[in-house]
Coordinates of C-alpha atoms in Angstrom, one line a residue:
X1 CA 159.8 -51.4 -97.3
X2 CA 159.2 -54.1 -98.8
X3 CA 158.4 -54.6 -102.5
X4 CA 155.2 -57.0 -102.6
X5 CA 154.8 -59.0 -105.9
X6 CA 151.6 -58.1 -108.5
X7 CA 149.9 -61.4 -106.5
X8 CA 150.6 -60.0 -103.0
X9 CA 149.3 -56.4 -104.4
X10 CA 146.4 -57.9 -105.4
X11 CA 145.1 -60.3 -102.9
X12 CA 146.1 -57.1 -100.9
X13 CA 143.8 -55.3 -102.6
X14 CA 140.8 -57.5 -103.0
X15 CA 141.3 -60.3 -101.0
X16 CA 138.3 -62.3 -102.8
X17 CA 140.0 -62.0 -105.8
X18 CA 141.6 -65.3 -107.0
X19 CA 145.4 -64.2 -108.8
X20 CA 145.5 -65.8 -111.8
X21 CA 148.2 -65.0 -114.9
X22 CA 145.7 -64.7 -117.5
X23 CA 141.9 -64.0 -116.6
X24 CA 139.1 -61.7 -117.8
X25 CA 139.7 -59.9 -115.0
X26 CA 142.7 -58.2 -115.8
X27 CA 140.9 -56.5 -118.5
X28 CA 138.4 -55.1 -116.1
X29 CA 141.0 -53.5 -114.4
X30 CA 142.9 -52.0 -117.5
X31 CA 145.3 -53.7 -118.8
X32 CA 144.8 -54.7 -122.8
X33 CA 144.6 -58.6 -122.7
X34 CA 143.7 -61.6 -120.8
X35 CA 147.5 -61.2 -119.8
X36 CA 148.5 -58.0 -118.5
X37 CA 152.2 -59.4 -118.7
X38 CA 152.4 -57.7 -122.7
X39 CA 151.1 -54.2 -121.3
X40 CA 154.7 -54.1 -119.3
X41 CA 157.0 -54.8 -122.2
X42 CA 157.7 -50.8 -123.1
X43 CA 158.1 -49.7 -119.4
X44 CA 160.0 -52.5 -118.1
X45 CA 159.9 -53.6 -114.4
X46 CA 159.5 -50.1 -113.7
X47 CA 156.5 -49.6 -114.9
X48 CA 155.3 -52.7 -112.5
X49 CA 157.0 -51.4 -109.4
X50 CA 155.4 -47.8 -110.3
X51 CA 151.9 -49.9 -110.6
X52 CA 152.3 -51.8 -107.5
X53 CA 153.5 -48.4 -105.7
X54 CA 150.3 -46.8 -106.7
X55 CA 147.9 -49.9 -105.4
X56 CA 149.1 -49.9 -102.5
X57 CA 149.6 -46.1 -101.4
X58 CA 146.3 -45.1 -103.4
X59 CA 143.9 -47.9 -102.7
X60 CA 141.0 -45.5 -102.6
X61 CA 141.6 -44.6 -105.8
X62 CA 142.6 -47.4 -107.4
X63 CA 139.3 -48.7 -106.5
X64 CA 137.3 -45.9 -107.8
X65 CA 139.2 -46.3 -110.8
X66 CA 138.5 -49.7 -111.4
X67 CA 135.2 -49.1 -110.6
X68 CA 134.7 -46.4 -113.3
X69 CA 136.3 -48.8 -115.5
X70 CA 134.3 -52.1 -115.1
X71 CA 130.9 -50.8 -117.1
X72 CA 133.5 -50.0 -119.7
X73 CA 136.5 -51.5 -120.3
X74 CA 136.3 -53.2 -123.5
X75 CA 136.8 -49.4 -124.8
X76 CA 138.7 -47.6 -122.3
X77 CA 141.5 -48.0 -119.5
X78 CA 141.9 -46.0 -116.4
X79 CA 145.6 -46.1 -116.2

């Protein structure tokens, strides 16, 4: 198979969603900053391909997760 990039995974994903590198968004869907690019220094490219893995075989629940984590997600992250 193969490996789609975190902008293929996520126009995938929500196609209205505009990729950008840094956006408000990101934040809504987990990751620490503006720039989820930081949140992947510890794991590596690992911890990306693990990410994109899940997105794409879990959509379902990636969604619900997000979801959950929208109303929140100044406190809290679903991942």
């Amino acid at each position: 198979a193969k490996f789609r990039s975190p902008k293929e995974t996520l126009e995938a994903q929500f196609g209205d969603v505009a990729y950008e590198k840094s956006s408000k968004l990101w934040k809504q869907y987990g990751f620490q900053r503006d720039d989820p690019r930081s949140d992947f220094r510890g794991g590596g490219l690992l911890s990306l391909h693990c990410l994109v893995y899940f997105v794409e075989n879990y959509k379902e629940k990636t969604s619900t997760m997000i979801n959950e984590q929208i109303p929140r997600y100044d406190t809290n992250y679903p991942w």
